[in-house]
Short mmCIF file of C-alpha atoms and ligand atoms in Angstrom, two decimals:
data_model
loop_
_atom_site.label_atom_id
_atom_site.label_comp_id
_atom_site.label_asym_id
_atom_site.label_seq_id
_atom_site.Cartn_x
_atom_site.Cartn_y
_atom_site.Cartn_z
CA MET A 1263 -20.18 -8.10 -9.08
CA ASP A 1264 -19.45 -9.90 -5.80
CA ARG A 1265 -20.20 -8.62 -2.34
CA ILE A 1266 -19.15 -9.71 1.14
CA ALA A 1267 -21.77 -10.67 3.71
CA ILE A 1268 -20.82 -10.58 7.38
CA THR A 1269 -22.89 -11.61 10.37
CA GLY A 1270 -21.31 -9.75 13.25
CA GLY A 1271 -20.72 -10.71 16.84
CA ALA A 1272 -18.46 -13.76 16.47
CA PRO A 1273 -15.17 -13.44 18.38
CA LEU A 1274 -11.98 -14.18 16.41
CA ALA A 1275 -9.57 -16.88 17.58
CA GLY A 1276 -6.74 -18.56 15.72
CA ALA A 1277 -3.89 -17.64 13.40
CA ILE A 1278 -3.81 -15.46 10.28
CA PRO A 1279 -0.83 -15.71 7.92
CA ILE A 1280 0.43 -12.30 6.78
CA TYR A 1281 1.46 -12.18 3.12
CA GLY A 1282 3.95 -10.00 1.23
CA ALA A 1283 3.23 -6.27 1.04
CA LYS A 1284 1.29 -5.12 -2.03
CA ASN A 1285 2.85 -1.68 -1.96
CA SER A 1286 6.33 -3.14 -1.90
CA ALA A 1287 5.63 -5.88 -4.44
CA LEU A 1288 4.44 -3.40 -7.08
CA LYS A 1289 7.72 -1.44 -7.00
CA LEU A 1290 9.79 -4.64 -6.88
CA GLN A 1291 7.97 -5.79 -10.01
CA ALA A 1292 8.94 -2.52 -11.72
CA ALA A 1293 12.58 -3.14 -10.68
CA ALA A 1294 12.64 -6.21 -12.96
CA LEU A 1295 12.82 -3.81 -15.92
CA LEU A 1296 16.29 -2.68 -14.79
CA SER A 1297 18.08 -5.95 -15.55
CA ALA A 1298 18.40 -8.30 -18.53
CA GLU A 1299 18.57 -11.20 -16.05
CA PRO A 1300 15.62 -12.75 -14.16
CA LEU A 1301 14.27 -11.30 -10.92
CA VAL A 1302 12.57 -13.91 -8.75
CA LEU A 1303 10.16 -12.46 -6.17
CA GLU A 1304 9.14 -14.77 -3.34
CA ASN A 1305 6.31 -14.22 -0.84
CA MET A 1306 4.44 -12.42 -3.66
CA PRO A 1307 0.89 -11.39 -2.84
CA ASP A 1308 -1.50 -12.74 -5.49
CA LEU A 1309 -3.78 -9.73 -5.90
CA ALA A 1310 -5.65 -7.93 -8.66
CA ASP A 1311 -3.02 -5.15 -8.46
CA THR A 1312 0.08 -7.36 -8.66
CA ARG A 1313 -1.50 -9.37 -11.51
CA PHE A 1314 -2.28 -6.14 -13.33
CA MET A 1315 1.29 -4.89 -12.91
CA ALA A 1316 2.58 -8.22 -14.29
CA GLN A 1317 0.31 -7.76 -17.33
CA LEU A 1318 1.74 -4.31 -17.96
CA LEU A 1319 5.28 -5.69 -17.68
CA ALA A 1320 4.39 -8.44 -20.17
CA SER A 1321 3.20 -5.77 -22.61
CA LEU A 1322 6.64 -4.13 -22.31
CA GLY A 1323 8.35 -7.41 -23.27
CA VAL A 1324 8.98 -8.94 -19.84
CA GLU A 1325 8.62 -12.72 -19.58
CA VAL A 1326 6.25 -13.34 -16.66
CA ALA A 1327 5.83 -16.66 -14.80
CA TRP A 1328 3.71 -17.08 -11.66
CA ILE A 1329 4.59 -20.14 -9.60
CA LYS A 1330 1.39 -19.99 -7.62
CA GLU A 1331 1.95 -22.80 -5.13
CA ALA A 1332 5.35 -21.31 -4.20
CA ARG A 1333 3.91 -17.75 -3.99
CA THR A 1334 6.67 -16.74 -6.38
CA LEU A 1335 6.80 -14.51 -9.45
CA ARG A 1336 9.63 -14.75 -11.97
CA LEU A 1337 10.18 -11.72 -14.19
CA HIS A 1338 12.70 -11.73 -17.01
CA ALA A 1339 13.25 -8.50 -18.97
CA ALA A 1340 15.87 -9.85 -21.41
CA ASP A 1341 14.82 -7.19 -23.93
CA ILE A 1342 12.57 -4.19 -23.60
CA ALA A 1343 10.04 -4.53 -26.44
CA SER A 1344 8.10 -1.33 -25.74
CA THR A 1345 8.67 1.77 -23.64
CA ILE A 1346 5.06 2.93 -23.67
CA ALA A 1347 2.57 2.55 -20.81
CA PRO A 1348 -0.80 3.63 -22.20
CA TYR A 1349 -3.58 5.61 -20.48
CA ASP A 1350 -5.92 2.64 -20.11
CA LEU A 1351 -3.38 0.74 -18.03
CA VAL A 1352 -2.07 3.59 -15.86
CA ARG A 1353 -5.58 4.95 -15.28
CA LYS A 1354 -6.68 1.63 -13.75
CA MET A 1355 -3.81 1.45 -11.29
CA ARG A 1356 -1.56 4.36 -10.33
CA ALA A 1357 1.41 2.20 -9.34
CA THR A 1358 1.94 1.29 -13.00
CA PHE A 1359 3.38 4.82 -13.34
CA ASN A 1360 6.45 3.38 -11.59
CA VAL A 1361 7.68 1.79 -14.81
CA LEU A 1362 8.72 5.24 -16.04
CA GLY A 1363 11.95 5.48 -14.01
CA PRO A 1364 13.23 1.95 -14.78
CA LEU A 1365 12.43 2.31 -18.50
CA LEU A 1366 14.19 5.67 -18.61
CA ALA A 1367 17.23 4.26 -16.81
CA ARG A 1368 17.46 1.07 -18.89
CA ALA A 1369 16.26 2.16 -22.36
CA GLY A 1370 16.98 5.92 -22.24
CA HIS A 1371 13.39 6.94 -22.96
CA ALA A 1372 9.79 6.20 -21.97
CA THR A 1373 6.26 7.41 -22.63
CA VAL A 1374 3.93 6.84 -19.71
CA SER A 1375 0.45 8.19 -19.18
CA LEU A 1376 0.01 10.65 -16.31
CA PRO A 1377 -1.90 8.77 -13.61
CA GLY A 1378 -4.38 11.55 -12.79
CA GLY A 1379 -6.28 11.94 -9.52
CA CYS A 1380 -8.15 9.26 -7.62
CA ALA A 1381 -10.88 8.99 -5.01
CA ILE A 1382 -8.63 9.72 -2.00
CA GLY A 1383 -6.95 12.83 -3.44
CA ALA A 1384 -5.31 14.65 -6.37
CA ARG A 1385 -2.06 12.69 -6.05
CA PRO A 1386 0.21 14.59 -8.46
CA VAL A 1387 3.58 13.17 -9.60
CA ASP A 1388 5.52 16.45 -9.79
CA LEU A 1389 8.16 15.26 -7.29
CA HIS A 1390 8.83 12.15 -9.37
CA LEU A 1391 9.31 14.22 -12.53
CA LYS A 1392 11.52 16.84 -10.81
CA ALA A 1393 13.79 14.05 -9.59
CA PHE A 1394 14.21 12.68 -13.13
CA GLU A 1395 14.90 16.21 -14.44
CA ALA A 1396 17.56 16.66 -11.76
CA MET A 1397 19.14 13.44 -13.09
CA GLY A 1398 19.34 15.03 -16.56
CA ALA A 1399 16.16 13.70 -18.20
CA ASP A 1400 14.14 15.81 -20.62
CA ILE A 1401 10.53 15.66 -19.53
CA HIS A 1402 7.58 16.85 -21.62
CA ILE A 1403 3.91 16.42 -21.01
CA GLU A 1404 1.96 15.91 -24.22
CA GLN A 1405 -1.67 14.87 -24.54
CA GLY A 1406 -1.75 13.45 -21.03
CA TYR A 1407 1.50 11.52 -21.44
CA VAL A 1408 4.88 12.04 -19.79
CA LYS A 1409 7.53 11.80 -22.49
CA ALA A 1410 10.90 11.30 -20.84
CA ALA A 1411 14.29 10.97 -22.50
CA ALA A 1412 17.88 10.67 -21.31
CA LEU A 1413 19.51 9.40 -24.44
CA ARG A 1414 23.03 9.64 -23.06
CA GLY A 1415 21.94 8.14 -19.76
CA LEU A 1416 20.89 9.58 -16.42
CA ARG A 1417 23.47 11.20 -14.15
CA GLY A 1418 23.64 11.24 -10.38
CA ALA A 1419 22.14 14.25 -8.60
CA GLU A 1420 21.51 15.74 -5.17
CA ILE A 1421 17.77 15.92 -4.60
CA GLU A 1422 16.01 17.31 -1.56
CA PHE A 1423 12.30 16.52 -1.56
CA PRO A 1424 10.14 19.43 -0.29
CA PHE A 1425 7.98 16.92 1.65
CA VAL A 1426 8.02 13.18 2.18
CA SER A 1427 6.64 11.04 -0.64
CA VAL A 1428 6.81 7.24 -0.66
CA GLY A 1429 6.30 7.00 -4.41
CA ALA A 1430 8.81 9.73 -5.35
CA THR A 1431 11.48 8.24 -3.05
CA GLU A 1432 11.04 4.78 -4.58
CA HIS A 1433 10.85 6.08 -8.12
CA ALA A 1434 14.01 8.18 -7.74
CA MET A 1435 15.83 5.10 -6.35
CA LEU A 1436 14.63 2.97 -9.28
CA ALA A 1437 16.16 5.46 -11.73
CA ALA A 1438 19.33 6.45 -9.82
CA VAL A 1439 20.71 2.91 -9.50
CA LEU A 1440 21.75 2.98 -13.18
CA ALA A 1441 22.72 6.69 -13.31
CA LYS A 1442 26.29 7.79 -13.89
CA GLY A 1443 27.82 8.90 -10.56
CA ASP A 1444 26.40 9.45 -7.10
CA THR A 1445 22.87 10.40 -6.11
CA ILE A 1446 21.89 11.75 -2.72
CA LEU A 1447 18.20 11.81 -1.81
CA ARG A 1448 17.21 13.94 1.19
CA ASN A 1449 13.98 14.19 3.18
CA VAL A 1450 12.99 10.77 1.89
CA ALA A 1451 10.24 8.39 2.99
CA ARG A 1452 11.32 5.79 5.58
CA GLU A 1453 8.54 3.23 5.16
CA PRO A 1454 9.64 -0.45 5.41
CA GLU A 1455 8.83 -0.75 1.69
CA ILE A 1456 11.72 1.65 0.94
CA ALA A 1457 14.24 -0.60 2.71
CA ASP A 1458 12.70 -3.63 1.00
CA LEU A 1459 13.19 -2.06 -2.42
CA ALA A 1460 16.78 -1.11 -1.55
CA ASP A 1461 17.50 -4.67 -0.36
CA CYS A 1462 16.19 -6.11 -3.62
CA LEU A 1463 18.08 -3.59 -5.79
CA ASN A 1464 21.28 -4.21 -3.79
CA ALA A 1465 20.82 -7.96 -4.33
CA MET A 1466 20.72 -7.10 -8.05
CA GLY A 1467 24.07 -5.33 -7.73
CA ALA A 1468 22.97 -1.77 -6.95
CA ARG A 1469 24.85 0.27 -4.36
CA ILE A 1470 22.30 1.92 -2.08
CA GLU A 1471 22.96 3.02 1.48
CA GLY A 1472 20.70 4.68 4.04
CA ALA A 1473 17.29 3.27 2.99
CA GLY A 1474 15.02 3.59 6.02
CA GLU A 1475 16.92 6.70 7.16
CA GLU A 1476 16.49 10.37 6.26
CA GLU A 1477 19.14 10.42 3.54
CA ILE A 1478 19.69 7.78 0.87
CA ARG A 1479 23.02 7.58 -0.98
CA ILE A 1480 23.24 5.71 -4.27
CA ARG A 1481 26.38 5.01 -6.30
CA GLY A 1482 25.31 4.36 -9.89
CA VAL A 1483 26.38 1.12 -11.60
CA THR A 1484 26.41 0.32 -15.34
CA SER A 1485 24.18 -2.75 -15.18
CA LEU A 1486 22.26 -4.91 -12.73
CA THR A 1487 22.11 -8.69 -12.48
CA GLY A 1488 19.31 -11.10 -11.63
CA ALA A 1489 18.37 -11.82 -8.02
CA LYS A 1490 16.00 -13.65 -5.71
CA HIS A 1491 14.17 -11.55 -3.11
CA ALA A 1492 11.35 -12.22 -0.63
CA VAL A 1493 8.77 -9.42 -0.33
CA VAL A 1494 8.55 -7.86 3.16
CA ALA A 1495 5.46 -8.79 5.25
CA ASP A 1496 2.53 -6.44 4.66
CA ARG A 1497 2.32 -4.02 7.62
CA ILE A 1498 -1.07 -2.73 6.43
CA GLU A 1499 -2.50 -6.25 6.22
CA THR A 1500 -0.98 -6.88 9.69
CA GLY A 1501 -2.52 -3.72 11.11
CA THR A 1502 -5.88 -4.42 9.48
CA TYR A 1503 -6.19 -7.89 11.06
CA ALA A 1504 -4.90 -6.56 14.38
CA ILE A 1505 -7.70 -3.98 14.36
CA ALA A 1506 -10.21 -6.64 13.22
CA ALA A 1507 -9.24 -8.84 16.20
CA ALA A 1508 -9.65 -5.84 18.49
CA ALA A 1509 -13.05 -4.94 17.01
CA ALA A 1510 -14.47 -8.47 17.08
CA THR A 1511 -12.84 -9.30 20.45
CA GLY A 1512 -10.65 -12.35 20.53
CA ASP A 1513 -7.15 -13.71 20.45
CA VAL A 1514 -5.35 -13.87 17.10
CA LEU A 1515 -1.75 -14.62 16.08
CA LEU A 1516 -0.63 -12.69 13.00
CA GLU A 1517 1.93 -15.09 11.57
CA GLY A 1518 5.03 -13.60 10.00
CA ALA A 1519 4.13 -10.05 11.06
CA ASN A 1520 6.78 -7.60 12.28
CA ILE A 1521 5.63 -5.51 15.27
CA GLU A 1522 8.27 -2.84 14.59
CA HIS A 1523 6.51 -2.04 11.31
CA ILE A 1524 3.25 -1.25 13.14
CA ALA A 1525 4.69 0.41 16.24
CA ALA A 1526 2.48 3.52 15.97
CA LEU A 1527 -0.65 1.36 15.72
CA ALA A 1528 0.48 -0.91 18.59
CA LYS A 1529 0.89 2.14 20.83
CA LEU A 1530 -2.66 3.35 20.10
CA LEU A 1531 -4.18 -0.12 20.50
CA ARG A 1532 -2.52 -0.51 23.89
CA ALA A 1533 -3.71 2.95 24.93
CA SER A 1534 -7.26 1.89 24.12
CA GLY A 1535 -6.98 -1.36 26.12
CA VAL A 1536 -5.95 -3.98 23.54
CA SER A 1537 -2.98 -6.28 24.20
CA ILE A 1538 -0.55 -6.58 21.26
CA GLU A 1539 2.82 -8.27 21.66
CA ALA A 1540 5.56 -9.81 19.51
CA GLU A 1541 5.96 -13.61 19.70
CA ALA A 1542 8.41 -15.98 18.04
CA LYS A 1543 6.04 -16.61 15.11
CA GLY A 1544 4.61 -13.12 14.71
CA VAL A 1545 2.36 -10.73 16.62
CA ARG A 1546 -0.44 -11.70 19.03
CA VAL A 1547 -3.47 -9.45 19.53
CA LYS A 1548 -5.92 -9.96 22.41
CA ARG A 1549 -8.95 -7.89 23.21
CA PRO A 1550 -10.62 -8.37 26.56
CA ASN A 1551 -14.38 -7.89 26.87
CA GLY A 1552 -15.67 -4.43 27.70
CA ARG A 1553 -15.46 -1.04 25.96
CA LEU A 1554 -12.18 0.29 24.60
CA ALA A 1555 -10.89 3.73 25.54
CA PRO A 1556 -11.00 6.46 22.87
CA VAL A 1557 -7.69 7.68 21.36
CA ASP A 1558 -6.61 10.66 19.23
CA PHE A 1559 -4.19 10.41 16.32
CA ASP A 1560 -2.85 12.09 13.18
CA THR A 1561 -1.79 10.17 10.09
CA GLU A 1562 1.88 10.76 9.28
CA PRO A 1563 4.70 9.35 7.17
CA PHE A 1564 6.45 6.32 8.74
CA PRO A 1565 7.21 5.84 11.62
CA GLY A 1566 4.00 7.79 12.33
CA PHE A 1567 0.51 6.31 12.08
CA PRO A 1568 -0.12 5.23 8.44
CA THR A 1569 -2.91 6.77 6.38
CA ASP A 1570 -3.56 3.26 5.04
CA LEU A 1571 -4.82 2.20 8.52
CA GLN A 1572 -6.82 5.33 9.29
CA ALA A 1573 -10.17 3.96 8.04
CA GLN A 1574 -9.76 0.67 9.93
CA MET A 1575 -8.89 2.48 13.18
CA MET A 1576 -11.88 4.77 12.73
CA ALA A 1577 -14.14 1.69 12.47
CA LEU A 1578 -12.74 0.40 15.77
CA LEU A 1579 -13.16 3.72 17.55
CA CYS A 1580 -16.84 3.89 16.55
CA MET A 1581 -17.57 1.71 19.59
CA ALA A 1582 -15.02 3.18 22.02
CA ASP A 1583 -16.19 4.60 25.32
CA GLY A 1584 -15.92 8.32 24.46
CA ARG A 1585 -14.71 10.75 21.82
CA SER A 1586 -11.72 10.19 19.51
CA ARG A 1587 -10.15 12.78 17.18
CA ILE A 1588 -8.54 11.73 13.88
CA ARG A 1589 -6.56 14.08 11.64
CA GLU A 1590 -5.73 12.91 8.09
CA THR A 1591 -2.61 14.78 6.96
CA ILE A 1592 -1.51 12.73 3.90
CA PHE A 1593 -4.50 12.74 1.53
CA GLU A 1594 -7.12 15.45 1.19
CA ASN A 1595 -10.19 13.23 0.71
CA ARG A 1596 -9.78 10.13 2.79
CA PHE A 1597 -12.87 10.07 5.02
CA MET A 1598 -15.27 8.53 2.52
CA HIS A 1599 -15.85 5.60 4.85
CA ALA A 1600 -17.34 7.93 7.51
CA PRO A 1601 -20.84 8.23 5.94
CA GLU A 1602 -20.84 4.47 5.29
CA LEU A 1603 -19.91 3.72 8.91
CA ALA A 1604 -22.75 6.04 9.89
CA ARG A 1605 -25.13 3.63 8.10
CA LEU A 1606 -24.23 1.12 10.82
CA GLY A 1607 -25.02 3.68 13.50
CA ALA A 1608 -21.59 5.28 14.00
CA GLN A 1609 -21.44 8.91 15.10
CA ILE A 1610 -18.75 10.69 13.13
CA ALA A 1611 -18.48 14.41 12.45
CA VAL A 1612 -16.07 15.30 9.65
CA GLN A 1613 -14.79 18.82 9.21
CA GLY A 1614 -12.01 19.35 6.69
CA ASN A 1615 -9.20 16.94 7.51
CA GLU A 1616 -10.48 16.19 11.00
CA ALA A 1617 -13.00 13.58 12.14
CA ILE A 1618 -14.51 13.40 15.60
CA VAL A 1619 -15.78 9.92 16.42
CA THR A 1620 -18.17 9.65 19.34
CA GLY A 1621 -18.31 6.03 20.43
CA VAL A 1622 -21.70 4.29 20.54
CA ASP A 1623 -22.78 1.19 22.53
CA ARG A 1624 -23.45 -0.90 19.47
CA LEU A 1625 -23.41 -0.88 15.68
CA VAL A 1626 -26.15 -2.56 13.64
CA GLY A 1627 -25.42 -4.22 10.28
CA ALA A 1628 -26.50 -2.54 7.03
CA PRO A 1629 -25.69 -2.59 3.32
CA VAL A 1630 -22.66 -0.37 2.62
CA MET A 1631 -20.39 0.58 -0.25
CA ALA A 1632 -16.88 1.96 -0.38
CA THR A 1633 -14.81 3.86 -2.89
CA ASP A 1634 -11.32 2.65 -2.05
CA LEU A 1635 -9.42 -0.33 -0.77
CA ARG A 1636 -8.76 0.60 2.85
CA ALA A 1637 -12.23 2.15 3.25
CA SER A 1638 -13.78 -1.16 2.12
CA VAL A 1639 -11.92 -3.18 4.71
CA SER A 1640 -12.89 -0.72 7.44
CA LEU A 1641 -16.50 -1.62 6.65
CA VAL A 1642 -15.69 -5.32 6.98
CA ILE A 1643 -14.18 -4.59 10.41
CA ALA A 1644 -17.25 -2.64 11.49
CA GLY A 1645 -19.41 -5.50 10.18
CA LEU A 1646 -17.53 -8.03 12.34
CA ALA A 1647 -18.42 -6.02 15.43
CA ALA A 1648 -21.96 -5.01 14.43
CA GLU A 1649 -25.15 -6.85 15.33
CA GLY A 1650 -26.81 -8.64 12.42
CA GLU A 1651 -25.81 -8.64 8.77
CA THR A 1652 -23.58 -6.17 6.92
CA LEU A 1653 -23.29 -6.37 3.14
CA VAL A 1654 -20.15 -4.76 1.73
CA ASN A 1655 -20.64 -3.95 -1.94
CA ARG A 1656 -17.99 -3.22 -4.59
CA VAL A 1657 -15.73 -6.01 -3.45
CA TYR A 1658 -13.29 -5.39 -6.30
CA HIS A 1659 -11.66 -2.72 -4.13
CA LEU A 1660 -10.89 -5.37 -1.49
CA ASP A 1661 -9.52 -7.79 -4.06
CA ARG A 1662 -6.93 -5.19 -5.06
CA GLY A 1663 -5.19 -5.45 -1.70
CA PHE A 1664 -6.41 -8.29 0.54
CA GLU A 1665 -5.74 -11.83 -0.60
CA ARG A 1666 -8.13 -14.51 0.79
CA LEU A 1667 -9.74 -12.05 3.21
CA GLU A 1668 -12.88 -14.14 3.84
CA ALA A 1669 -10.88 -17.36 4.19
CA LYS A 1670 -8.43 -15.81 6.66
CA LEU A 1671 -11.15 -14.26 8.83
CA GLY A 1672 -13.46 -17.29 8.41
CA ALA A 1673 -10.75 -19.64 9.70
CA CYS A 1674 -10.70 -17.59 12.93
CA GLY A 1675 -14.44 -17.93 13.44
CA ALA A 1676 -15.82 -14.90 11.59
CA ARG A 1677 -19.17 -15.46 9.87
CA ILE A 1678 -18.23 -14.02 6.51
CA GLU A 1679 -18.90 -15.08 2.92
CA ARG A 1680 -18.63 -13.82 -0.62
CA GLN A 1681 -21.92 -13.61 -2.47
CA LYS A 1682 -22.88 -12.86 -6.05
CA GLU A 1683 -24.66 -9.51 -6.17
CA GLU A 1684 -28.22 -9.84 -7.49
C1 EPZ B 750 1.85 5.21 -1.41
O1 EPZ B 750 1.23 6.12 -2.31
C2 EPZ B 750 0.91 4.03 -1.27
N1 EPZ B 750 0.68 3.42 -2.58
C3 EPZ B 750 -0.41 4.47 -0.67
O2 EPZ B 750 -1.21 3.32 -0.46
C4 EPZ B 750 -0.13 5.15 0.67
O3 EPZ B 750 -1.35 5.65 1.19
C5 EPZ B 750 0.87 6.31 0.50
O4 EPZ B 750 2.08 5.80 -0.14
C6 EPZ B 750 1.26 6.97 1.80
O5 EPZ B 750 1.82 6.02 2.66
C7 EPZ B 750 1.58 2.61 -3.12
O6 EPZ B 750 2.65 2.36 -2.57
C8 EPZ B 750 1.23 1.97 -4.40
P1 EPZ B 750 2.98 9.59 -1.43
P2 EPZ B 750 2.07 7.32 -2.93
O7 EPZ B 750 3.74 9.93 -2.67
O8 EPZ B 750 3.46 6.89 -3.12
C9 EPZ B 750 1.59 14.08 -2.44
C10 EPZ B 750 -3.14 1.96 -0.64
O9 EPZ B 750 -4.29 2.02 -0.17
N2 EPZ B 750 2.48 14.03 -3.62
O10 EPZ B 750 3.75 9.29 -0.20
O11 EPZ B 750 1.30 7.82 -4.10
C11 EPZ B 750 0.42 13.10 -2.54
O12 EPZ B 750 -0.63 13.64 -3.31
C12 EPZ B 750 -2.46 3.20 -1.18
O13 EPZ B 750 -2.48 0.91 -0.70
C13 EPZ B 750 2.67 15.18 -4.38
O14 EPZ B 750 2.08 16.24 -4.12
O15 EPZ B 750 1.98 8.38 -1.73
C14 EPZ B 750 0.08 12.89 -1.08
O16 EPZ B 750 -0.74 13.93 -0.63
C15 EPZ B 750 -3.35 4.39 -1.20
N3 EPZ B 750 3.52 15.11 -5.46
C16 EPZ B 750 1.43 12.96 -0.39
O17 EPZ B 750 2.31 13.62 -1.32
C17 EPZ B 750 4.20 13.98 -5.79
O18 EPZ B 750 4.94 13.98 -6.78
C18 EPZ B 750 2.07 11.63 -0.03
O19 EPZ B 750 1.95 10.75 -1.15
C19 EPZ B 750 4.02 12.83 -5.00
C20 EPZ B 750 3.16 12.87 -3.91
#
């Protein structure tokens, strides 16, 4: 298995291109199941996760063509050959569960393995299933599988989510576009990925209004067409490199990034002394020399501070001049990077969903290991700022969500390389 070796202390200068958002791309890929005509996705991130999703789609009968040099994926679901997503596939990547809604809407039935928990939390799918039931589907759980049927089609429904869920909002949209009648979704997620999915579905002929707001209204249509859609820029990749530039000190342009999608992060970075501003080509981040000020934050649904940037921000605050408080409110077990950061000399006290980070003068490189994607990249960030060498093991986590990480950071002056683990 590969690992990433970083020799810290090099400032970052240059430009980093921001690619399409993984967490949008995966749902857009699932949307291809809704139409018998081709869906062409541009600005596709080429990642282990998006490749895996394409493999699952192929197993359901979708014709898959990657046009690598054009960063484009063409998906053509002329016929649905299978409506079963087996345990081995869903277990490896939770987002594959998202084929359930489109299969149910297009074919009238589907059998999809329950995703189960994962390292960052239990992550149930009860809200997804309740939404499908409200649309008239029969849902049974048998031997770890969700068996869903709506043989006479789904019907529009009014659904108020008890709390905000990105996945349930997207999944309900993916099913409701082909339901008979109107659907109203209340207390929905407002992440940029929701608006991106709505834009793509609308380009396919769906009638969705209000994506990005608190209430989404969908008028069901009988069929969808093909479309071409460019995946929205990845706000988590943007935020990650912004924090990396702040940690390593430097001056970096994040090309193609949208500052409005990282407004909560930008506010915190400014409060700690980092300059972050929109430019014609993207977002520029500059960190002057000297210690950063500590900041406190809670993770929240968009437009609040994203849980997917919490680990990276914690890595930055490890060297701030004072005490920062972080509260993780989305997932119950998302501080696994804290003991790994401590291996570099960070002082972090975790109690329940709260972490107190007491800034230290310097971090010193060490071998580390992480159990999830965002935690892994937080260790890379800490490694960029630490003295000496940091070895980040279990690189497959990084490959799930960060395309060309070493190349992008290396081009800005970071001393970073991928090595074969002995
Ligand atoms: C998405 O997960 C992202 N994944 C996550 O990114 C991200 O952290 C999360 O949204 C929050 O922004 C993808 O888009 C593939 P939720 P999702 O439903 O949709 C609970 C990454 O690193 N819940 O908004 O699964 C749930 O357990 C990943 O890229 C229920 O209880 O998140 C959590 O505590 C990690 N029942 C909370 O809601 C449900 O039916 C919010 O989860 C659904 C969710």
